[in-house]
Amino acid sequence: MDLFTDLNTALHNLLPYDGTVFYYGLVYDTLKSEEIFQTLLIEIEWKNDEAIIFGKHIQTKRKVAWYGSHPFEYTYSKITKKALPWTPLLLELKEEVERQTGETYNSCLLNLYHDGSEGMAWHSDGEKDLKKNGAIASLSFGASRNFAFKHKKTSDKISLLLNSGSLLVMKGETQTHWLHRLPPTTRVNSPRVNLTFRTIELND
Ligand SMILES: O=C(O)CCC(=O)C(=O)O
Ligand SMILES: [Fe+2]
């Protein structure tokens, strides 16, 4: 690889300080992405997400699923979930993401947004079961959606478009200092699937 190509493909940190986010662009072409997207829609055990917010039991329109290398129990928003075993496709995606990012993962949270009215509010993924400062790799399929970061103290904002077949990784101190969200939009009326590969710490 010559220097020019090398500079062009070199990853640069999207965050100006206090964390590391790399955007890899498309890791699957259009045809392969569409095939993966359709398979995920059919094969994944999608469930409406439940949460307890201000003591009230609520169900989100967005659907979720959780898969992993062990039947981990994972608690968030006060609801405990047990990971399902990898499907062959999820294992293939996990291995490709590991190869691309040079990190390993043992679980994956999947989100299905039916259209632009569904999104995810500002949050960081710092649950206690997650490995501290562990990398979180995000693969997207289907509709393109905006994704944004906001610094917890300075409120500086960074946003980007996540296209079908694209990969993004958040690592280092990102979750400690930055929030992220998937803003709702009236401009999108088709579904999107997002997979976040994570590392759960096994406490015995
Ligand atoms: O859908 C996305 O791109 C983000 C999902 C997310 O932040 C999460 O699952 O924690
Ligand atoms: Fe997140």
XYZ file of C-alpha atoms and ligand atoms in Angstrom:
215
model
C 0.000 0.000 0.000
C 1.524 3.383 -0.947
C 1.451 6.366 1.383
C -1.438 8.048 -0.458
C -3.723 5.005 -0.164
C -2.594 4.522 3.399
C -3.528 8.089 4.385
C -6.856 7.772 2.686
C -7.832 4.603 4.471
C -6.331 5.552 7.842
C -8.974 5.791 10.540
C -9.257 9.035 12.365
C -10.928 9.647 15.696
C -14.317 11.355 15.259
C -14.157 12.660 18.840
C -11.998 15.724 19.535
C -11.127 14.615 23.103
C -12.113 12.246 25.963
C -12.774 9.137 23.897
C -12.243 7.285 20.631
C -14.782 6.641 17.893
C -13.730 5.147 14.566
C -16.035 5.043 11.569
C -15.041 2.273 9.146
C -17.633 3.137 6.487
C -19.150 0.240 4.559
C -17.807 -3.175 5.483
C -20.463 -4.973 3.371
C -21.591 -3.996 -0.137
C -25.213 -3.127 -0.979
C -26.227 -6.610 -2.079
C -24.654 -8.408 0.892
C -26.084 -5.806 3.316
C -29.595 -6.327 1.944
C -29.241 -10.104 2.291
C -28.013 -9.767 5.908
C -30.791 -7.275 6.703
C -33.552 -9.603 5.413
C -32.095 -12.585 7.284
C -31.913 -10.620 10.550
C -35.532 -9.455 10.192
C -36.666 -13.087 9.843
C -34.307 -15.037 12.106
C -33.866 -12.837 15.160
C -36.240 -13.328 18.106
C -37.402 -9.719 18.160
C -39.270 -8.592 21.295
C -40.675 -5.261 22.358
C -38.293 -3.737 24.848
C -39.480 -3.425 28.403
C -38.231 -0.938 30.922
C -39.144 0.427 34.308
C -39.036 4.193 34.135
C -40.087 6.286 37.142
C -41.511 3.076 38.595
C -43.746 2.489 35.585
C -43.505 -0.636 33.454
C -43.359 0.459 29.823
C -42.972 -1.224 26.431
C -41.117 0.444 23.600
C -42.185 0.305 19.960
C -38.581 -0.439 19.028
C -37.814 -4.154 19.157
C -34.722 -5.657 20.721
C -32.889 -8.964 21.050
C -29.827 -10.069 22.941
C -27.425 -12.817 21.904
C -24.129 -14.016 23.342
C -21.446 -16.623 23.803
C -22.938 -17.657 27.187
C -26.497 -17.376 28.554
C -25.440 -14.156 30.340
C -27.965 -12.386 32.434
C -27.889 -8.708 31.678
C -29.789 -6.031 33.556
C -30.649 -2.653 32.141
C -33.483 -0.267 32.896
C -34.175 -2.648 35.826
C -35.161 -5.580 33.567
C -33.009 -8.723 33.483
C -32.552 -10.512 30.186
C -30.833 -13.744 29.262
C -28.690 -13.934 26.115
C -29.701 -16.365 23.372
C -27.003 -18.462 21.662
C -25.389 -17.014 18.485
C -27.074 -17.847 15.184
C -24.678 -18.799 12.338
C -25.161 -15.333 10.765
C -24.534 -13.467 14.037
C -21.356 -15.492 14.575
C -20.215 -14.613 11.051
C -20.905 -10.900 11.673
C -19.155 -11.021 15.050
C -16.059 -12.572 13.470
C -15.975 -9.977 10.679
C -16.354 -7.129 13.197
C -13.570 -8.636 15.343
C -11.311 -8.863 12.288
C -12.062 -5.267 11.264
C -11.703 -3.711 14.721
C -8.971 -5.909 16.188
C -11.046 -6.489 19.353
C -13.118 -9.401 20.662
C -16.761 -9.412 21.774
C -18.941 -11.932 23.630
C -22.420 -10.494 23.238
C -24.625 -8.446 20.955
C -27.638 -6.211 21.556
C -29.832 -5.846 18.466
C -32.317 -3.029 17.891
C -35.044 -2.897 15.263
C -36.399 0.586 14.497
C -39.511 0.210 12.305
C -39.244 3.757 10.938
C -37.903 7.217 11.796
C -40.435 7.738 14.592
C -38.437 5.230 16.646
C -35.023 6.164 17.974
C -32.927 5.998 21.113
C -32.545 8.850 23.604
C -29.228 10.232 24.889
C -27.399 7.586 26.931
C -24.033 5.969 27.418
C -23.422 2.239 27.559
C -21.769 1.999 30.935
C -23.788 -0.787 32.574
C -21.889 -2.467 35.377
C -21.786 -5.849 33.608
C -19.993 -4.309 30.626
C -16.209 -4.432 30.529
C -14.909 -0.998 31.624
C -13.654 0.968 28.595
C -14.304 -2.107 26.449
C -14.877 -1.500 22.743
C -18.486 -1.410 21.473
C -18.827 -2.113 17.756
C -21.963 -0.960 15.949
C -23.114 -2.488 12.634
C -26.106 -1.035 10.797
C -28.417 -2.429 8.105
C -31.452 -1.023 6.312
C -32.427 2.660 6.403
C -29.654 5.252 6.845
C -30.006 7.150 10.126
C -28.166 9.989 11.831
C -26.214 9.166 14.965
C -24.908 11.770 17.413
C -22.490 12.197 20.318
C -22.729 14.861 23.048
C -20.027 15.530 25.631
C -21.406 15.236 29.185
C -19.693 18.440 30.434
C -19.042 20.696 27.436
C -22.138 19.618 25.417
C -19.967 19.582 22.264
C -21.765 17.602 19.576
C -20.572 15.357 16.741
C -22.929 13.666 14.322
C -22.667 11.353 11.360
C -24.810 9.262 9.041
C -24.842 5.485 9.546
C -25.511 3.744 6.229
C -26.533 0.148 5.574
C -23.486 -2.124 5.902
C -21.459 0.381 7.926
C -19.363 -0.195 11.019
C -18.552 2.206 13.862
C -16.579 1.487 17.017
C -16.677 3.373 20.322
C -13.783 2.697 22.670
C -11.510 3.987 25.425
C -13.189 6.602 27.634
C -16.047 7.331 25.200
C -18.832 5.993 27.457
C -17.467 7.835 30.511
C -17.465 11.262 28.881
C -19.908 11.165 25.959
C -23.594 10.379 25.466
C -24.906 9.104 22.149
C -28.341 8.896 20.586
C -30.282 7.904 17.490
C -32.530 10.943 16.916
C -36.069 10.338 15.675
C -36.790 11.765 12.226
C -39.830 12.282 10.000
C -37.641 11.781 6.912
C -37.210 7.991 7.287
C -40.125 5.615 6.780
C -38.394 2.263 6.440
C -36.813 -0.038 9.029
C -33.261 -0.204 10.310
C -31.473 -2.876 12.301
C -28.490 -2.039 14.501
C -26.188 -4.522 16.200
C -23.869 -3.490 19.028
C -21.211 -6.055 19.846
C -20.049 -5.757 23.434
C -17.975 -7.513 26.099
C -19.750 -8.645 29.251
C -17.532 -9.387 32.246
C -18.239 -12.758 33.784
C -18.288 -12.336 37.546
C -18.171 -15.684 39.299
O -29.104 2.123 16.869
C -28.005 2.632 17.081
O -27.265 3.018 16.175
C -27.495 2.812 18.487
C -27.937 1.797 19.473
C -27.357 2.037 20.828
O -26.833 3.060 21.135
C -27.420 0.955 21.828
O -27.961 -0.128 21.533
O -26.914 1.156 22.930
Fe -25.777 2.862 23.016
